[in-house]
PDB file of C-alpha atoms and ligand atoms in Angstrom:
ATOM      1  CA  MET A   1       9.454 -24.160 -11.322  1.00  0.00           C
ATOM      2  CA  ILE A   2       6.289 -21.841 -11.082  1.00  0.00           C
ATOM      3  CA  LYS A   3       4.013 -22.208 -14.081  1.00  0.00           C
ATOM      4  CA  THR A   4       0.300 -20.402 -14.813  1.00  0.00           C
ATOM      5  CA  GLU A   5      -2.181 -21.930 -16.736  1.00  0.00           C
ATOM      6  CA  ASN A   6      -4.729 -19.648 -18.034  1.00  0.00           C
ATOM      7  CA  LEU A   7      -4.312 -17.519 -14.736  1.00  0.00           C
ATOM      8  CA  SER A   8      -7.093 -14.713 -14.513  1.00  0.00           C
ATOM      9  CA  LYS A   9      -8.232 -12.329 -12.151  1.00  0.00           C
ATOM     10  CA  THR A  10     -11.630 -10.596 -12.112  1.00  0.00           C
ATOM     11  CA  TYR A  11     -12.659  -8.008  -9.347  1.00  0.00           C
ATOM     12  CA  GLY A  12     -15.774  -7.951  -8.434  1.00  0.00           C
ATOM     13  CA  LYS A  13     -19.169  -8.370 -10.799  1.00  0.00           C
ATOM     14  CA  GLY A  14     -21.496  -7.323 -13.874  1.00  0.00           C
ATOM     15  CA  ASP A  15     -20.943  -3.634 -14.875  1.00  0.00           C
ATOM     16  CA  GLY A  16     -17.817  -2.682 -12.434  1.00  0.00           C
ATOM     17  CA  SER A  17     -15.736  -5.274 -12.720  1.00  0.00           C
ATOM     18  CA  VAL A  18     -12.497  -5.437 -13.606  1.00  0.00           C
ATOM     19  CA  ALA A  19     -10.968  -8.364 -15.811  1.00  0.00           C
ATOM     20  CA  ALA A  20      -7.350  -7.402 -14.084  1.00  0.00           C
ATOM     21  CA  LEU A  21      -5.644 -10.212 -15.370  1.00  0.00           C
ATOM     22  CA  LYS A  22      -6.593 -12.383 -18.791  1.00  0.00           C
ATOM     23  CA  ASN A  23      -5.593 -16.091 -19.522  1.00  0.00           C
ATOM     24  CA  ALA A  24      -1.948 -15.682 -18.233  1.00  0.00           C
ATOM     25  CA  GLY A  25       0.435 -18.386 -19.310  1.00  0.00           C
ATOM     26  CA  LEU A  26       3.936 -18.341 -17.960  1.00  0.00           C
ATOM     27  CA  THR A  27       6.892 -20.275 -16.618  1.00  0.00           C
ATOM     28  CA  ILE A  28       9.665 -19.291 -14.597  1.00  0.00           C
ATOM     29  CA  GLU A  29      12.369 -22.065 -13.709  1.00  0.00           C
ATOM     30  CA  ASP A  30      14.163 -22.188 -10.602  1.00  0.00           C
ATOM     31  CA  GLY A  31      17.057 -19.823  -9.968  1.00  0.00           C
ATOM     32  CA  GLU A  32      15.324 -17.193 -12.455  1.00  0.00           C
ATOM     33  CA  LEU A  33      15.715 -13.363 -11.691  1.00  0.00           C
ATOM     34  CA  VAL A  34      12.492 -12.051 -13.655  1.00  0.00           C
ATOM     35  CA  ALA A  35      11.204  -8.184 -14.002  1.00  0.00           C
ATOM     36  CA  ILE A  36       7.738  -7.491 -14.164  1.00  0.00           C
ATOM     37  CA  ILE A  37       7.157  -4.110 -15.670  1.00  0.00           C
ATOM     38  CA  GLY A  38       3.859  -2.554 -16.879  1.00  0.00           C
ATOM     39  CA  LYS A  39       2.016   0.627 -16.873  1.00  0.00           C
ATOM     40  CA  SER A  40       0.024   1.734 -13.527  1.00  0.00           C
ATOM     41  CA  GLY A  41      -3.288  -0.550 -13.479  1.00  0.00           C
ATOM     42  CA  SER A  42      -1.756  -2.780 -15.577  1.00  0.00           C
ATOM     43  CA  GLY A  43      -1.964  -5.742 -13.409  1.00  0.00           C
ATOM     44  CA  LYS A  44       1.229  -6.364 -11.812  1.00  0.00           C
ATOM     45  CA  THR A  45       0.417  -6.464  -8.117  1.00  0.00           C
ATOM     46  CA  THR A  46      -2.720  -8.608  -9.431  1.00  0.00           C
ATOM     47  CA  LEU A  47      -0.479 -11.402 -10.797  1.00  0.00           C
ATOM     48  CA  LEU A  48       2.474 -11.117  -8.072  1.00  0.00           C
ATOM     49  CA  ASN A  49      -0.532 -11.567  -5.239  1.00  0.00           C
ATOM     50  CA  LEU A  50      -1.465 -14.552  -7.306  1.00  0.00           C
ATOM     51  CA  LEU A  51       1.499 -16.619  -7.593  1.00  0.00           C
ATOM     52  CA  GLY A  52       1.553 -15.726  -3.880  1.00  0.00           C
ATOM     53  CA  CYS A  53      -1.448 -16.723  -3.051  1.00  0.00           C
ATOM     54  CA  LEU A  54      -2.395 -13.756  -1.340  1.00  0.00           C
ATOM     55  CA  ASP A  55      -5.361 -14.131  -3.164  1.00  0.00           C
ATOM     56  CA  ALA A  56      -7.665 -16.465  -5.325  1.00  0.00           C
ATOM     57  CA  PRO A  57      -7.606 -16.372  -9.034  1.00  0.00           C
ATOM     58  CA  THR A  58     -11.474 -16.451 -10.413  1.00  0.00           C
ATOM     59  CA  ASP A  59     -10.154 -18.683 -13.007  1.00  0.00           C
ATOM     60  CA  GLY A  60      -6.961 -20.878 -13.761  1.00  0.00           C
ATOM     61  CA  LYS A  61      -4.090 -22.661 -11.633  1.00  0.00           C
ATOM     62  CA  ALA A  62      -0.677 -21.982 -10.403  1.00  0.00           C
ATOM     63  CA  PHE A  63       1.547 -24.197  -9.575  1.00  0.00           C
ATOM     64  CA  TYR A  64       4.984 -24.811  -7.792  1.00  0.00           C
ATOM     65  CA  GLY A  65       6.413 -27.920  -8.742  1.00  0.00           C
ATOM     66  CA  ASP A  66       3.430 -30.616  -9.299  1.00  0.00           C
ATOM     67  CA  ASP A  67       1.423 -28.226  -6.294  1.00  0.00           C
ATOM     68  CA  ASP A  68      -1.207 -26.550  -7.430  1.00  0.00           C
ATOM     69  CA  VAL A  69      -1.643 -23.604  -5.341  1.00  0.00           C
ATOM     70  CA  THR A  70      -4.773 -21.946  -6.703  1.00  0.00           C
ATOM     71  CA  SER A  71      -6.726 -24.901  -4.999  1.00  0.00           C
ATOM     72  CA  LEU A  72      -5.411 -24.486  -1.469  1.00  0.00           C
ATOM     73  CA  ASP A  73      -7.879 -23.670   1.398  1.00  0.00           C
ATOM     74  CA  ASP A  74      -6.864 -20.287   3.260  1.00  0.00           C
ATOM     75  CA  GLY A  75      -5.175 -22.126   6.158  1.00  0.00           C
ATOM     76  CA  LYS A  76      -3.206 -24.215   3.756  1.00  0.00           C
ATOM     77  CA  ALA A  77      -2.305 -21.390   1.668  1.00  0.00           C
ATOM     78  CA  ALA A  78      -1.178 -19.482   4.375  1.00  0.00           C
ATOM     79  CA  ASP A  79       1.028 -22.633   5.733  1.00  0.00           C
ATOM     80  CA  PHE A  80       2.864 -22.517   2.016  1.00  0.00           C
ATOM     81  CA  ARG A  81       3.506 -18.929   2.191  1.00  0.00           C
ATOM     82  CA  LEU A  82       4.912 -18.971   5.280  1.00  0.00           C
ATOM     83  CA  ARG A  83       7.173 -22.134   3.662  1.00  0.00           C
ATOM     84  CA  HIS A  84       8.314 -21.168   0.412  1.00  0.00           C
ATOM     85  CA  ILE A  85       7.892 -17.622  -0.477  1.00  0.00           C
ATOM     86  CA  GLY A  86       9.328 -14.338   0.907  1.00  0.00           C
ATOM     87  CA  PHE A  87       7.359 -10.982   0.455  1.00  0.00           C
ATOM     88  CA  VAL A  88       8.976  -7.512  -0.058  1.00  0.00           C
ATOM     89  CA  PHE A  89       6.915  -4.677  -0.747  1.00  0.00           C
ATOM     90  CA  GLN A  90       6.889  -0.981  -2.109  1.00  0.00           C
ATOM     91  CA  PHE A  91       5.671   0.204   1.770  1.00  0.00           C
ATOM     92  CA  PHE A  92       8.143  -2.170   3.409  1.00  0.00           C
ATOM     93  CA  ASP A  93       5.057  -3.505   5.486  1.00  0.00           C
ATOM     94  CA  LEU A  94       6.550  -3.633   8.777  1.00  0.00           C
ATOM     95  CA  LEU A  95       5.094  -3.950  12.321  1.00  0.00           C
ATOM     96  CA  PRO A  96       5.468  -0.628  14.141  1.00  0.00           C
ATOM     97  CA  GLU A  97       5.297  -2.193  17.817  1.00  0.00           C
ATOM     98  CA  LEU A  98       7.872  -4.651  16.789  1.00  0.00           C
ATOM     99  CA  THR A  99      11.810  -3.816  16.656  1.00  0.00           C
ATOM    100  CA  ALA A 100      13.524  -5.146  13.298  1.00  0.00           C
ATOM    101  CA  ALA A 101      14.848  -8.138  14.917  1.00  0.00           C
ATOM    102  CA  GLU A 102      10.925  -9.015  16.141  1.00  0.00           C
ATOM    103  CA  ASN A 103       9.721  -8.785  12.555  1.00  0.00           C
ATOM    104  CA  ILE A 104      12.588 -10.697  10.967  1.00  0.00           C
ATOM    105  CA  LEU A 105      11.810 -13.333  13.207  1.00  0.00           C
ATOM    106  CA  LEU A 106       8.004 -13.287  12.920  1.00  0.00           C
ATOM    107  CA  PRO A 107       7.858 -15.447   9.820  1.00  0.00           C
ATOM    108  CA  ALA A 108      10.254 -18.141  12.013  1.00  0.00           C
ATOM    109  CA  ARG A 109       8.072 -18.069  14.881  1.00  0.00           C
ATOM    110  CA  LEU A 110       4.458 -18.444  12.835  1.00  0.00           C
ATOM    111  CA  ALA A 111       6.095 -21.374  11.078  1.00  0.00           C
ATOM    112  CA  LYS A 112       7.699 -22.677  14.119  1.00  0.00           C
ATOM    113  CA  LYS A 113      11.669 -22.825  12.434  1.00  0.00           C
ATOM    114  CA  SER A 114      14.268 -22.519  14.414  1.00  0.00           C
ATOM    115  CA  ALA A 115      15.813 -19.092  12.704  1.00  0.00           C
ATOM    116  CA  ASP A 116      19.569 -20.611  12.905  1.00  0.00           C
ATOM    117  CA  ASN A 117      20.337 -18.549  10.236  1.00  0.00           C
ATOM    118  CA  PHE A 118      19.426 -14.788  11.904  1.00  0.00           C
ATOM    119  CA  GLN A 119      22.733 -13.713  12.337  1.00  0.00           C
ATOM    120  CA  GLU A 120      24.115 -14.394   9.020  1.00  0.00           C
ATOM    121  CA  ILE A 121      20.995 -12.417   7.071  1.00  0.00           C
ATOM    122  CA  VAL A 122      21.275  -9.775   9.816  1.00  0.00           C
ATOM    123  CA  ASP A 123      24.831  -9.345   8.896  1.00  0.00           C
ATOM    124  CA  SER A 124      24.705  -9.783   5.127  1.00  0.00           C
ATOM    125  CA  LEU A 125      22.135  -7.474   4.918  1.00  0.00           C
ATOM    126  CA  GLY A 126      24.010  -5.232   6.683  1.00  0.00           C
ATOM    127  CA  LEU A 127      21.604  -4.701   9.557  1.00  0.00           C
ATOM    128  CA  SER A 128      23.881  -5.669  13.003  1.00  0.00           C
ATOM    129  CA  GLU A 129      23.742  -2.427  14.427  1.00  0.00           C
ATOM    130  CA  ARG A 130      20.054  -1.791  14.030  1.00  0.00           C
ATOM    131  CA  VAL A 131      18.406  -5.150  15.120  1.00  0.00           C
ATOM    132  CA  ASN A 132      17.224  -3.511  18.814  1.00  0.00           C
ATOM    133  CA  HIS A 133      15.368  -0.272  16.387  1.00  0.00           C
ATOM    134  CA  TYR A 134      11.927   0.312  15.859  1.00  0.00           C
ATOM    135  CA  PRO A 135      10.863   0.616  12.072  1.00  0.00           C
ATOM    136  CA  SER A 136      10.135   4.561  12.784  1.00  0.00           C
ATOM    137  CA  GLN A 137      13.814   4.809  13.838  1.00  0.00           C
ATOM    138  CA  LEU A 138      14.963   3.374  10.761  1.00  0.00           C
ATOM    139  CA  SER A 139      16.025   4.985   6.881  1.00  0.00           C
ATOM    140  CA  GLY A 140      13.510   3.880   4.138  1.00  0.00           C
ATOM    141  CA  GLY A 141      16.442   1.445   2.616  1.00  0.00           C
ATOM    142  CA  GLN A 142      17.148   0.000   6.154  1.00  0.00           C
ATOM    143  CA  GLN A 143      13.352  -0.629   6.490  1.00  0.00           C
ATOM    144  CA  GLN A 144      13.679  -2.055   2.938  1.00  0.00           C
ATOM    145  CA  ARG A 145      16.656  -4.269   4.038  1.00  0.00           C
ATOM    146  CA  VAL A 146      14.662  -5.795   7.888  1.00  0.00           C
ATOM    147  CA  ALA A 147      11.906  -6.477   5.318  1.00  0.00           C
ATOM    148  CA  ILE A 148      14.188  -8.343   3.092  1.00  0.00           C
ATOM    149  CA  ALA A 149      15.492 -10.235   6.109  1.00  0.00           C
ATOM    150  CA  ARG A 150      12.094 -11.019   7.288  1.00  0.00           C
ATOM    151  CA  ALA A 151      11.597 -12.533   3.734  1.00  0.00           C
ATOM    152  CA  MET A 152      14.972 -14.691   3.953  1.00  0.00           C
ATOM    153  CA  ILE A 153      14.436 -16.094   7.419  1.00  0.00           C
ATOM    154  CA  ASN A 154      12.521 -19.550   6.433  1.00  0.00           C
ATOM    155  CA  ASP A 155      14.785 -20.218   3.428  1.00  0.00           C
ATOM    156  CA  PRO A 156      11.950 -19.968   1.146  1.00  0.00           C
ATOM    157  CA  GLU A 157      12.939 -21.154  -2.701  1.00  0.00           C
ATOM    158  CA  VAL A 158      11.154 -18.196  -3.752  1.00  0.00           C
ATOM    159  CA  LEU A 159      11.103 -13.844  -3.286  1.00  0.00           C
ATOM    160  CA  LEU A 160       8.322 -11.752  -4.535  1.00  0.00           C
ATOM    161  CA  CYS A 161       9.001  -8.512  -4.453  1.00  0.00           C
ATOM    162  CA  ASP A 162       6.334  -5.700  -5.769  1.00  0.00           C
ATOM    163  CA  GLU A 163       8.138  -2.280  -6.489  1.00  0.00           C
ATOM    164  CA  PRO A 164      10.659  -2.885  -3.942  1.00  0.00           C
ATOM    165  CA  THR A 165      12.971   0.106  -4.892  1.00  0.00           C
ATOM    166  CA  GLY A 166       9.614   2.301  -5.893  1.00  0.00           C
ATOM    167  CA  ASN A 167       9.883   4.292  -2.100  1.00  0.00           C
ATOM    168  CA  LEU A 168      13.368   4.172  -2.201  1.00  0.00           C
ATOM    169  CA  ASP A 169      15.920   7.014  -2.808  1.00  0.00           C
ATOM    170  CA  GLU A 170      18.206   6.433  -5.795  1.00  0.00           C
ATOM    171  CA  LYS A 171      21.155   5.139  -3.626  1.00  0.00           C
ATOM    172  CA  SER A 172      19.110   2.882  -1.703  1.00  0.00           C
ATOM    173  CA  GLY A 173      17.508   1.757  -4.130  1.00  0.00           C
ATOM    174  CA  ARG A 174      20.977   0.226  -5.561  1.00  0.00           C
ATOM    175  CA  GLU A 175      22.018  -1.184  -2.581  1.00  0.00           C
ATOM    176  CA  VAL A 176      18.271  -3.101  -1.909  1.00  0.00           C
ATOM    177  CA  MET A 177      18.742  -4.149  -6.015  1.00  0.00           C
ATOM    178  CA  ASP A 178      22.652  -5.609  -5.390  1.00  0.00           C
ATOM    179  CA  LEU A 179      20.746  -6.905  -2.422  1.00  0.00           C
ATOM    180  CA  LEU A 180      18.413  -9.197  -3.995  1.00  0.00           C
ATOM    181  CA  LEU A 181      21.110  -9.820  -7.134  1.00  0.00           C
ATOM    182  CA  LYS A 182      23.103 -11.545  -4.236  1.00  0.00           C
ATOM    183  CA  MET A 183      20.056 -13.201  -2.936  1.00  0.00           C
ATOM    184  CA  ASN A 184      19.628 -14.844  -6.749  1.00  0.00           C
ATOM    185  CA  ARG A 185      23.503 -15.676  -7.673  1.00  0.00           C
ATOM    186  CA  GLU A 186      24.416 -16.749  -4.380  1.00  0.00           C
ATOM    187  CA  GLN A 187      21.322 -18.624  -2.700  1.00  0.00           C
ATOM    188  CA  HIS A 188      20.021 -19.552  -6.401  1.00  0.00           C
ATOM    189  CA  LYS A 189      16.520 -18.002  -4.843  1.00  0.00           C
ATOM    190  CA  THR A 190      13.939 -17.319  -7.833  1.00  0.00           C
ATOM    191  CA  ILE A 191      12.965 -13.714  -7.683  1.00  0.00           C
ATOM    192  CA  LEU A 192      10.546 -11.697  -9.389  1.00  0.00           C
ATOM    193  CA  ILE A 193      10.671  -8.033  -9.026  1.00  0.00           C
ATOM    194  CA  VAL A 194       7.843  -5.666  -9.997  1.00  0.00           C
ATOM    195  CA  THR A 195       9.311  -2.342 -11.376  1.00  0.00           C
ATOM    196  CA  HIS A 196       8.597   0.690 -12.879  1.00  0.00           C
ATOM    197  CA  ASN A 197      12.527   1.572 -13.340  1.00  0.00           C
ATOM    198  CA  PRO A 198      14.096   0.115 -16.016  1.00  0.00           C
ATOM    199  CA  GLU A 199      17.647   0.635 -14.523  1.00  0.00           C
ATOM    200  CA  VAL A 200      16.395  -2.367 -11.952  1.00  0.00           C
ATOM    201  CA  ALA A 201      14.466  -4.260 -15.164  1.00  0.00           C
ATOM    202  CA  ALA A 202      17.972  -4.545 -16.823  1.00  0.00           C
ATOM    203  CA  GLN A 203      19.173  -6.341 -14.077  1.00  0.00           C
ATOM    204  CA  CYS A 204      16.955  -9.303 -13.871  1.00  0.00           C
ATOM    205  CA  GLY A 205      17.804 -11.815 -16.521  1.00  0.00           C
ATOM    206  CA  ARG A 206      14.391 -11.372 -18.293  1.00  0.00           C
ATOM    207  CA  THR A 207      11.731  -9.063 -18.201  1.00  0.00           C
ATOM    208  CA  ILE A 208       7.895  -9.954 -18.716  1.00  0.00           C
ATOM    209  CA  GLU A 209       5.604  -7.298 -19.617  1.00  0.00           C
ATOM    210  CA  ILE A 210       2.187  -6.681 -18.785  1.00  0.00           C
ATOM    211  CA  SER A 211      -0.236  -4.596 -20.501  1.00  0.00           C
ATOM    212  CA  ASP A 212      -3.985  -4.356 -19.524  1.00  0.00           C
ATOM    213  CA  GLY A 213      -4.032  -7.856 -18.098  1.00  0.00           C
ATOM    214  CA  MET A 214      -2.461  -9.693 -20.684  1.00  0.00           C
ATOM    215  CA  ILE A 215       1.551 -10.863 -20.572  1.00  0.00           C
ATOM    216  CA  PHE A 216       4.170 -10.383 -23.473  1.00  0.00           C
TER     217      PHE A 216
HETATM  218  P1  LIG B 301      -0.342  -2.459 -10.955  1.00  0.00           P
HETATM  219  O1  LIG B 301       0.095  -3.337  -9.720  1.00  0.00           O
HETATM  220  O2  LIG B 301       0.040  -2.889 -12.170  1.00  0.00           O
HETATM  221  O3  LIG B 301      -0.754  -1.148 -10.950  1.00  0.00           O
HETATM  222  P2  LIG B 301      -3.259  -3.817 -10.229  1.00  0.00           P
HETATM  223  O4  LIG B 301      -3.000  -4.910 -10.418  1.00  0.00           O
HETATM  224  O5  LIG B 301      -2.925  -3.546  -8.915  1.00  0.00           O
HETATM  225  O6  LIG B 301      -2.083  -3.278 -11.330  1.00  0.00           O
HETATM  226  O7  LIG B 301      -4.588  -3.663 -10.894  1.00  0.00           O
HETATM  227  C1  LIG B 301      -4.936  -3.736 -11.938  1.00  0.00           C
HETATM  228  C2  LIG B 301      -6.184  -3.598 -12.099  1.00  0.00           C
HETATM  229  O8  LIG B 301      -7.106  -4.117 -11.120  1.00  0.00           O
HETATM  230  C3  LIG B 301      -6.706  -2.323 -12.362  1.00  0.00           C
HETATM  231  O9  LIG B 301      -7.684  -1.331 -12.348  1.00  0.00           O
HETATM  232  C4  LIG B 301      -7.139  -1.925 -10.623  1.00  0.00           C
HETATM  233  O10 LIG B 301      -8.156  -0.832 -10.596  1.00  0.00           O
HETATM  234  C5  LIG B 301      -7.899  -3.138  -9.908  1.00  0.00           C
HETATM  235  N1  LIG B 301      -7.454  -3.416  -9.130  1.00  0.00           N
HETATM  236  C6  LIG B 301      -6.785  -3.890  -8.199  1.00  0.00           C
HETATM  237  N2  LIG B 301      -7.248  -4.428  -7.231  1.00  0.00           N
HETATM  238  C7  LIG B 301      -8.442  -4.412  -7.077  1.00  0.00           C
HETATM  239  C8  LIG B 301      -9.322  -4.269  -6.154  1.00  0.00           C
HETATM  240  N3  LIG B 301      -9.454  -4.985  -4.996  1.00  0.00           N
HETATM  241  N4  LIG B 301     -10.780  -4.501  -6.834  1.00  0.00           N
HETATM  242  C9  LIG B 301     -11.101  -4.202  -7.538  1.00  0.00           C
HETATM  243  N5  LIG B 301     -10.275  -3.513  -8.629  1.00  0.00           N
HETATM  244  C10 LIG B 301      -9.019  -3.512  -8.238  1.00  0.00           C
HETATM  245 MG1  LIG B 302       1.040  -2.075  -8.058  1.00  0.00          MG
END
C-alpha cells in the first residue's frame, strides 16, 4: 500500500515560489490501477516524482507499506527506487548509446540483480526482434515498450507512468495501454498513470484529479 500524509512541494522560495502540491493525502492499495488527471501545470508530475522518490517533499510524508520513503537519503532513495519502482516517461528516456537490450538490463546491472526474466519480458512486449537495435532505430511505440521492459526488469511492485501515451500515435498508445493493463491484471502491479487522455483514464480502476496542486 502507498499512503501519503500532507504531502507538499513548493519550488523555490519567497516571491517566485510555486506551491505545486498542497497537503496531498491519498491511499493506493496493492494491485490498483489509478489514473491521475488534471490540467497542465496542476502538479501531476510533481506528485509522481515525490511518490517515486525522485524528489523530496517540502512537507509531509509518503509510505510504501511501513517504509517512509521521504526520510531516505539520496543513496537509499535510489536503491529503493531501483528495487521497488518502475518508471515510464512520456519521452521514453532511453539512453541513445545503448541497445534496447542494454537499456532494459541497466536497472538489473545497477541493482546487481540477475535478469532471468529478460526473455519473458521481451517476448511479452513483442520486442524479440528488436533487442539489438538502438533507440534511434525504433518507432515511438517500440521505444516505449523498451521503456516498459526496463521498468519491469527488477520486478517492482509499483509502476509510475507519466503520460506514457502522450507522445504516441493512437494505435501505439493503445498498444502501450493494453500492455500496462496486462501488467496490472496478470502480475498485480500497482500502476499509476498520469494522463490527459479520457480514454486512458476510463480504462483505469480509479481516477484521482489534481487541480492547482490539490487532490480531489
Ligand atoms: P503537471 O505535470 O501537472 O503539468 P507539474 O507537476 O510539472 O505539473 O508542475 C506543477 C507546477 O510546478 C507548475 O506551476 C510548474 O511550473 C511548477 N514546477 C514544476 N517543476 C518545477 C521546478 N523544478 N521549479 C520550479 N517550478 C516548477
Ligand atoms: Mg507533467
